[in-house]
Amino acid sequence: MIKQKEMLDIVDSYGDNITIATLGSHSALQILKGARDEGFSTLAICEKGREVAYKRFRVADDIMTLNSFKDVLNGDVIEELRARKALIVPHGSLLAYVGIQGIEEELVLPMVGNRSILRWEADRNLERQWLEKGGIRMPRETKNPREINGLSLVKFPGAKGGRGYFIVKNYADFQRKSSKMREKGKITVDDVANATIQEYIPGVNMYLSYFYSSLRDEVEFFGIDRRYEANIDGLTRIPAIDQADSFIEPSYVVVGNIPIVARESLLTRIFEMGDEIVRVSKSIAPPGMLGAFCLETMVDQNMEFIAFEISARIVAGTNPFTGGSPYSRIMYGPGMSMGRRIAREVKDALDSGRKKAIIT
Ligand code: AMP
Ligand code: AMP
């Protein structure tokens, strides 16, 4: 694991002119815009062919183009980034393209947030321990298809991004559907063996975004989104009678995000869950959660939250709120996106000599 002390020394060597840098993907627009609003220089690290949004929205003072995002781990690229005084803001694409191992061992650049907690979101078992320790309900789960009792969602490991998920009622249904998917080449034998079979939670999804300020020791609630997923969100527009014999396989590939505001009485539990996540994080991965995180939940008709995932960094579900969310507006007035909140915390930490509270 890359040592925090080393990273803080690098930040010291930068002096006053720190550049907030991030991969040009995922939530980079608001990260860079927010950093600029807080007075930082900005750098977008782009993959060849994917620069256009960062150029056209003019959010980056500088654009570095790589053949592949993974090249950010190359020695000469890291050297160049240090020369440009880069402080990295991690997001979902950094995890997807660089990988957890790369972030922990090879990305020798200071980053915002706690590097060592990212593994707890990347590993399903660790993630479950974390949430359950915090008293947060999760869907029942099994690896053994014979144990299916009741409607279940079959999920595949890794970055399949919701592709190929399917719903089953029982073991026979699982066998029938998984062999059909295999025959079509949509999944492999290995996928089936490693599938996670999860209790299907009837309800609606809410992705809850929080910010934990370690400077103020307070969890702020930032906003809610739900994902817009192809094709499942379109399938429901086909009348049931036509759906039944359409033979369209559902998929859950995220293509956008939709903002949500929660019924106000849900906020009590929302804050309680955020506080618990942070409390537990301090013991499992010291110094614990620092900055942005997101709890991905279903809410059922009893107004109970059932979480199926946690992200220990900014999520793209904050993108509908580049000008601030209904909640951040109450705390901060207009204009406080999650990207900007991250930069504000970095600025406050630097100004008060408390880098250690947010940079690792
Ligand atoms: P991309 O840069 O679009 O190829 O996405 C990289 C990773 O970030 C993938 O694992 C995506 O699933 C995730 N991701 C990108 N955009 C979103 C989004 N709007 N909502 C949720 N996840 C996203
Ligand atoms: P994931 O890839 O885990 O983020 O999930 C993709 C989609 O499946 C999300 O829109 C979730 O709302 C939905 N989903 C995930 N887990 C469950 C579950 N246990 N029950 C019902 N829906 C779920």
mmCIF file of N, CA, C and O in Angstrom, residues 64-131:
data_model
loop_
_atom_site.group_PDB
_atom_site.id
_atom_site.type_symbol
_atom_site.label_atom_id
_atom_site.label_comp_id
_atom_site.label_asym_id
_atom_site.label_seq_id
_atom_site.Cartn_x
_atom_site.Cartn_y
_atom_site.Cartn_z
ATOM 1 N N MET A 64 -4.175 16.160 -20.709
ATOM 2 C CA MET A 64 -3.094 15.223 -21.012
ATOM 3 C C MET A 64 -3.753 14.036 -21.706
ATOM 4 O O MET A 64 -4.733 13.501 -21.201
ATOM 5 N N THR A 65 -3.240 13.649 -22.867
ATOM 6 C CA THR A 65 -3.890 12.553 -23.595
ATOM 7 C C THR A 65 -3.039 11.287 -23.544
ATOM 8 O O THR A 65 -1.854 11.318 -23.864
ATOM 9 N N LEU A 66 -3.670 10.195 -23.149
ATOM 10 C CA LEU A 66 -2.988 8.902 -23.078
ATOM 11 C C LEU A 66 -3.626 7.949 -24.091
ATOM 12 O O LEU A 66 -4.793 8.114 -24.444
ATOM 13 N N ASN A 67 -2.857 6.948 -24.528
ATOM 14 C CA ASN A 67 -3.446 5.958 -25.428
ATOM 15 C C ASN A 67 -4.526 5.172 -24.738
ATOM 16 O O ASN A 67 -5.536 4.810 -25.328
ATOM 17 N N SER A 68 -4.296 4.921 -23.444
ATOM 18 C CA SER A 68 -5.286 4.175 -22.674
ATOM 19 C C SER A 68 -5.235 4.693 -21.238
ATOM 20 O O SER A 68 -4.179 5.086 -20.749
ATOM 21 N N PHE A 69 -6.384 4.713 -20.562
ATOM 22 C CA PHE A 69 -6.417 5.212 -19.181
ATOM 23 C C PHE A 69 -5.401 4.485 -18.296
ATOM 24 O O PHE A 69 -4.827 5.041 -17.386
ATOM 25 N N LYS A 70 -5.224 3.211 -18.600
ATOM 26 C CA LYS A 70 -4.331 2.387 -17.790
ATOM 27 C C LYS A 70 -2.883 2.918 -17.787
ATOM 28 O O LYS A 70 -2.124 2.688 -16.852
ATOM 29 N N ASP A 71 -2.544 3.659 -18.841
ATOM 30 C CA ASP A 71 -1.189 4.214 -18.947
ATOM 31 C C ASP A 71 -0.874 5.236 -17.863
ATOM 32 O O ASP A 71 0.278 5.648 -17.715
ATOM 33 N N VAL A 72 -1.886 5.639 -17.111
ATOM 34 C CA VAL A 72 -1.636 6.580 -16.031
ATOM 35 C C VAL A 72 -0.684 5.954 -14.989
ATOM 36 O O VAL A 72 -0.059 6.653 -14.203
ATOM 37 N N LEU A 73 -0.549 4.620 -15.048
ATOM 38 C CA LEU A 73 0.362 3.945 -14.111
ATOM 39 C C LEU A 73 1.811 3.906 -14.613
ATOM 40 O O LEU A 73 2.708 3.512 -13.882
ATOM 41 N N ASN A 74 2.043 4.316 -15.868
ATOM 42 C CA ASN A 74 3.419 4.297 -16.383
ATOM 43 C C ASN A 74 4.303 5.298 -15.646
ATOM 44 O O ASN A 74 3.858 6.413 -15.343
ATOM 45 N N GLY A 75 5.527 4.891 -15.405
ATOM 46 C CA GLY A 75 6.462 5.731 -14.670
ATOM 47 C C GLY A 75 6.604 7.142 -15.227
ATOM 48 O O GLY A 75 6.566 8.126 -14.490
ATOM 49 N N ASP A 76 6.728 7.232 -16.565
ATOM 50 C CA ASP A 76 6.943 8.574 -17.134
ATOM 51 C C ASP A 76 5.693 9.441 -17.017
ATOM 52 O O ASP A 76 5.787 10.654 -16.848
ATOM 53 N N VAL A 77 4.515 8.800 -17.077
ATOM 54 C CA VAL A 77 3.274 9.572 -16.926
ATOM 55 C C VAL A 77 3.157 10.079 -15.489
ATOM 56 O O VAL A 77 2.838 11.249 -15.241
ATOM 57 N N ILE A 78 3.480 9.215 -14.547
ATOM 58 C CA ILE A 78 3.412 9.622 -13.134
ATOM 59 C C ILE A 78 4.388 10.772 -12.865
ATOM 60 O O ILE A 78 4.042 11.752 -12.193
ATOM 61 N N GLU A 79 5.553 10.669 -13.443
ATOM 62 C CA GLU A 79 6.543 11.738 -13.279
ATOM 63 C C GLU A 79 6.021 13.073 -13.830
ATOM 64 O O GLU A 79 6.120 14.117 -13.186
ATOM 65 N N GLU A 80 5.438 12.963 -15.013
ATOM 66 C CA GLU A 80 4.881 14.158 -15.658
ATOM 67 C C GLU A 80 3.750 14.763 -14.799
ATOM 68 O O GLU A 80 3.654 15.980 -14.630
ATOM 69 N N LEU A 81 2.928 13.889 -14.246
ATOM 70 C CA LEU A 81 1.817 14.376 -13.412
ATOM 71 C C LEU A 81 2.340 15.052 -12.141
ATOM 72 O O LEU A 81 1.797 16.054 -11.683
ATOM 73 N N ARG A 82 3.402 14.512 -11.601
ATOM 74 C CA ARG A 82 3.997 15.157 -10.420
ATOM 75 C C ARG A 82 4.578 16.519 -10.782
ATOM 76 O O ARG A 82 4.444 17.482 -10.036
ATOM 77 N N ALA A 83 5.224 16.556 -11.959
ATOM 78 C CA ALA A 83 5.784 17.837 -12.401
ATOM 79 C C ALA A 83 4.671 18.871 -12.550
ATOM 80 O O ALA A 83 4.872 20.060 -12.332
ATOM 81 N N ARG A 84 3.477 18.381 -12.895
ATOM 82 C CA ARG A 84 2.345 19.310 -13.041
ATOM 83 C C ARG A 84 1.590 19.504 -11.729
ATOM 84 O O ARG A 84 0.493 20.044 -11.714
ATOM 85 N N LYS A 85 2.158 18.998 -10.629
ATOM 86 C CA LYS A 85 1.609 19.167 -9.267
ATOM 87 C C LYS A 85 0.202 18.620 -9.135
ATOM 88 O O LYS A 85 -0.717 19.266 -8.609
ATOM 89 N N ALA A 86 0.017 17.392 -9.654
ATOM 90 C CA ALA A 86 -1.319 16.807 -9.696
ATOM 91 C C ALA A 86 -1.734 16.168 -8.371
ATOM 92 O O ALA A 86 -0.981 15.396 -7.775
ATOM 93 N N LEU A 87 -2.935 16.510 -7.975
ATOM 94 C CA LEU A 87 -3.611 15.843 -6.857
ATOM 95 C C LEU A 87 -4.832 15.159 -7.478
ATOM 96 O O LEU A 87 -5.687 15.821 -8.071
ATOM 97 N N ILE A 88 -4.870 13.827 -7.367
ATOM 98 C CA ILE A 88 -5.879 13.052 -8.106
ATOM 99 C C ILE A 88 -7.185 12.944 -7.324
ATOM 100 O O ILE A 88 -7.182 12.624 -6.132
ATOM 101 N N VAL A 89 -8.294 13.171 -8.002
ATOM 102 C CA VAL A 89 -9.599 12.863 -7.414
ATOM 103 C C VAL A 89 -10.074 11.546 -8.025
ATOM 104 O O VAL A 89 -10.255 11.449 -9.244
ATOM 105 N N PRO A 90 -10.247 10.519 -7.190
ATOM 106 C CA PRO A 90 -10.654 9.209 -7.718
ATOM 107 C C PRO A 90 -12.151 9.174 -8.017
ATOM 108 O O PRO A 90 -12.930 9.860 -7.363
ATOM 109 N N HIS A 91 -12.538 8.397 -9.000
ATOM 110 C CA HIS A 91 -13.960 8.185 -9.296
ATOM 111 C C HIS A 91 -14.144 6.786 -9.877
ATOM 112 O O HIS A 91 -13.180 5.998 -9.936
ATOM 113 N N GLY A 92 -15.359 6.471 -10.305
ATOM 114 C CA GLY A 92 -15.679 5.115 -10.740
ATOM 115 C C GLY A 92 -14.820 4.641 -11.898
ATOM 116 O O GLY A 92 -14.480 3.462 -11.994
ATOM 117 N N SER A 93 -14.446 5.556 -12.781
ATOM 118 C CA SER A 93 -13.649 5.129 -13.923
ATOM 119 C C SER A 93 -12.216 4.835 -13.523
ATOM 120 O O SER A 93 -11.565 3.981 -14.126
ATOM 121 N N LEU A 94 -11.707 5.521 -12.511
ATOM 122 C CA LEU A 94 -10.356 5.194 -12.042
ATOM 123 C C LEU A 94 -10.361 3.746 -11.533
ATOM 124 O O LEU A 94 -9.475 2.954 -11.839
ATOM 125 N N LEU A 95 -11.402 3.394 -10.792
ATOM 126 C CA LEU A 95 -11.510 2.012 -10.307
ATOM 127 C C LEU A 95 -11.689 1.031 -11.457
ATOM 128 O O LEU A 95 -11.069 -0.023 -11.491
ATOM 129 N N ALA A 96 -12.540 1.411 -12.426
ATOM 130 C CA ALA A 96 -12.830 0.488 -13.529
ATOM 131 C C ALA A 96 -11.613 0.282 -14.429
ATOM 132 O O ALA A 96 -11.345 -0.830 -14.865
ATOM 133 N N TYR A 97 -10.874 1.344 -14.726
ATOM 134 C CA TYR A 97 -9.807 1.235 -15.721
ATOM 135 C C TYR A 97 -8.415 0.989 -15.123
ATOM 136 O O TYR A 97 -7.578 0.368 -15.745
ATOM 137 N N VAL A 98 -8.166 1.502 -13.931
ATOM 138 C CA VAL A 98 -6.843 1.339 -13.326
ATOM 139 C C VAL A 98 -6.851 0.153 -12.366
ATOM 140 O O VAL A 98 -5.854 -0.540 -12.199
ATOM 141 N N GLY A 99 -8.001 -0.086 -11.747
ATOM 142 C CA GLY A 99 -8.124 -1.242 -10.857
ATOM 143 C C GLY A 99 -7.643 -0.932 -9.458
ATOM 144 O O GLY A 99 -6.809 -0.047 -9.242
ATOM 145 N N ILE A 100 -8.151 -1.698 -8.524
ATOM 146 C CA ILE A 100 -7.876 -1.432 -7.118
ATOM 147 C C ILE A 100 -6.404 -1.665 -6.777
ATOM 148 O O ILE A 100 -5.773 -0.880 -6.071
ATOM 149 N N GLN A 101 -5.853 -2.724 -7.361
ATOM 150 C CA GLN A 101 -4.443 -3.042 -7.127
ATOM 151 C C GLN A 101 -3.538 -1.904 -7.595
ATOM 152 O O GLN A 101 -2.621 -1.471 -6.900
ATOM 153 N N GLY A 102 -3.835 -1.402 -8.784
ATOM 154 C CA GLY A 102 -3.069 -0.291 -9.353
ATOM 155 C C GLY A 102 -3.146 0.946 -8.470
ATOM 156 O O GLY A 102 -2.145 1.636 -8.266
ATOM 157 N N ILE A 103 -4.328 1.219 -7.942
ATOM 158 C CA ILE A 103 -4.506 2.404 -7.091
ATOM 159 C C ILE A 103 -3.725 2.242 -5.786
ATOM 160 O O ILE A 103 -3.079 3.168 -5.310
ATOM 161 N N GLU A 104 -3.759 1.034 -5.237
ATOM 162 C CA GLU A 104 -3.104 0.810 -3.936
ATOM 163 C C GLU A 104 -1.580 0.770 -4.031
ATOM 164 O O GLU A 104 -0.883 1.227 -3.143
ATOM 165 N N GLU A 105 -1.073 0.188 -5.136
ATOM 166 C CA GLU A 105 0.360 -0.095 -5.178
ATOM 167 C C GLU A 105 1.149 0.724 -6.196
ATOM 168 O O GLU A 105 2.357 0.894 -6.044
ATOM 169 N N GLU A 106 0.485 1.166 -7.272
ATOM 170 C CA GLU A 106 1.257 1.736 -8.381
ATOM 171 C C GLU A 106 0.986 3.197 -8.685
ATOM 172 O O GLU A 106 1.824 3.873 -9.284
ATOM 173 N N LEU A 107 -0.160 3.687 -8.288
ATOM 174 C CA LEU A 107 -0.507 5.079 -8.603
ATOM 175 C C LEU A 107 0.150 5.990 -7.561
ATOM 176 O O LEU A 107 -0.489 6.476 -6.635
ATOM 177 N N VAL A 108 1.459 6.209 -7.754
ATOM 178 C CA VAL A 108 2.240 6.902 -6.727
ATOM 179 C C VAL A 108 2.051 8.415 -6.852
ATOM 180 O O VAL A 108 2.984 9.165 -7.141
ATOM 181 N N LEU A 109 0.829 8.822 -6.663
ATOM 182 C CA LEU A 109 0.448 10.238 -6.747
ATOM 183 C C LEU A 109 -0.495 10.515 -5.588
ATOM 184 O O LEU A 109 -1.325 9.661 -5.255
ATOM 185 N N PRO A 110 -0.396 11.704 -4.991
ATOM 186 C CA PRO A 110 -1.322 11.991 -3.891
ATOM 187 C C PRO A 110 -2.755 12.012 -4.390
ATOM 188 O O PRO A 110 -3.019 12.460 -5.507
ATOM 189 N N MET A 111 -3.675 11.469 -3.584
ATOM 190 C CA MET A 111 -5.071 11.526 -3.997
ATOM 191 C C MET A 111 -5.970 12.000 -2.875
ATOM 192 O O MET A 111 -5.616 11.942 -1.699
ATOM 193 N N VAL A 112 -7.129 12.499 -3.269
ATOM 194 C CA VAL A 112 -8.093 13.012 -2.305
ATOM 195 C C VAL A 112 -8.908 11.841 -1.773
ATOM 196 O O VAL A 112 -9.422 11.042 -2.548
ATOM 197 N N GLY A 113 -9.003 11.731 -0.453
ATOM 198 C CA GLY A 113 -9.758 10.630 0.145
ATOM 199 C C GLY A 113 -8.830 9.554 0.664
ATOM 200 O O GLY A 113 -7.603 9.666 0.553
ATOM 201 N N ASN A 114 -9.421 8.504 1.215
ATOM 202 C CA ASN A 114 -8.655 7.423 1.815
ATOM 203 C C ASN A 114 -8.445 6.288 0.815
ATOM 204 O O ASN A 114 -9.372 5.549 0.486
ATOM 205 N N ARG A 115 -7.214 6.173 0.349
ATOM 206 C CA ARG A 115 -6.867 5.156 -0.645
ATOM 207 C C ARG A 115 -7.247 3.746 -0.176
ATOM 208 O O ARG A 115 -7.709 2.921 -0.957
ATOM 209 N N SER A 116 -7.058 3.481 1.119
ATOM 210 C CA SER A 116 -7.207 2.101 1.587
ATOM 211 C C SER A 116 -8.671 1.686 1.757
ATOM 212 O O SER A 116 -8.964 0.516 1.962
ATOM 213 N N ILE A 117 -9.603 2.619 1.644
ATOM 214 C CA ILE A 117 -10.997 2.202 1.815
ATOM 215 C C ILE A 117 -11.618 1.745 0.499
ATOM 216 O O ILE A 117 -12.665 1.098 0.474
ATOM 217 N N LEU A 118 -10.936 2.041 -0.622
ATOM 218 C CA LEU A 118 -11.530 1.703 -1.923
ATOM 219 C C LEU A 118 -11.690 0.191 -2.101
ATOM 220 O O LEU A 118 -12.611 -0.283 -2.737
ATOM 221 N N ARG A 119 -10.772 -0.568 -1.481
ATOM 222 C CA ARG A 119 -10.892 -2.017 -1.550
ATOM 223 C C ARG A 119 -12.199 -2.515 -0.921
ATOM 224 O O ARG A 119 -12.759 -3.533 -1.330
ATOM 225 N N TRP A 120 -12.671 -1.775 0.069
ATOM 226 C CA TRP A 120 -13.903 -2.185 0.752
ATOM 227 C C TRP A 120 -15.127 -2.007 -0.114
ATOM 228 O O TRP A 120 -16.167 -2.600 0.138
ATOM 229 N N GLU A 121 -15.053 -1.184 -1.134
ATOM 230 C CA GLU A 121 -16.189 -1.130 -2.064
ATOM 231 C C GLU A 121 -16.000 -2.136 -3.184
ATOM 232 O O GLU A 121 -16.957 -2.613 -3.774
ATOM 233 N N ALA A 122 -14.731 -2.451 -3.509
ATOM 234 C CA ALA A 122 -14.450 -3.286 -4.675
ATOM 235 C C ALA A 122 -14.685 -4.773 -4.386
ATOM 236 O O ALA A 122 -14.923 -5.558 -5.292
ATOM 237 N N ASP A 123 -14.623 -5.158 -3.123
ATOM 238 C CA ASP A 123 -14.755 -6.562 -2.748
ATOM 239 C C ASP A 123 -16.121 -6.784 -2.082
ATOM 240 O O ASP A 123 -16.416 -6.211 -1.042
ATOM 241 N N ARG A 124 -16.942 -7.614 -2.726
ATOM 242 C CA ARG A 124 -18.316 -7.801 -2.249
ATOM 243 C C ARG A 124 -18.417 -8.296 -0.807
ATOM 244 O O ARG A 124 -19.342 -7.944 -0.078
ATOM 245 N N ASN A 125 -17.451 -9.140 -0.387
ATOM 246 C CA ASN A 125 -17.505 -9.662 0.984
ATOM 247 C C ASN A 125 -17.184 -8.579 2.001
ATOM 248 O O ASN A 125 -17.842 -8.456 3.033
ATOM 249 N N LEU A 126 -16.141 -7.787 1.689
ATOM 250 C CA LEU A 126 -15.771 -6.696 2.598
ATOM 251 C C LEU A 126 -16.900 -5.676 2.700
ATOM 252 O O LEU A 126 -17.241 -5.202 3.785
ATOM 253 N N GLU A 127 -17.466 -5.396 1.538
ATOM 254 C CA GLU A 127 -18.566 -4.428 1.474
ATOM 255 C C GLU A 127 -19.718 -4.859 2.388
ATOM 256 O O GLU A 127 -20.265 -4.071 3.162
ATOM 257 N N ARG A 128 -20.038 -6.155 2.338
ATOM 258 C CA ARG A 128 -21.131 -6.672 3.170
ATOM 259 C C ARG A 128 -20.788 -6.552 4.651
ATOM 260 O O ARG A 128 -21.619 -6.150 5.466
ATOM 261 N N GLN A 129 -19.533 -6.884 4.989
ATOM 262 C CA GLN A 129 -19.133 -6.759 6.411
ATOM 263 C C GLN A 129 -19.304 -5.331 6.906
ATOM 264 O O GLN A 129 -19.807 -5.088 7.997
ATOM 265 N N TRP A 130 -18.841 -4.404 6.078
ATOM 266 C CA TRP A 130 -18.883 -2.980 6.432
ATOM 267 C C TRP A 130 -20.332 -2.541 6.714
ATOM 268 O O TRP A 130 -20.650 -1.986 7.770
ATOM 269 N N LEU A 131 -21.209 -2.831 5.751
ATOM 270 C CA LEU A 131 -22.588 -2.348 5.888
ATOM 271 C C LEU A 131 -23.323 -3.060 7.014
ATOM 272 O O LEU A 131 -24.044 -2.438 7.799
#
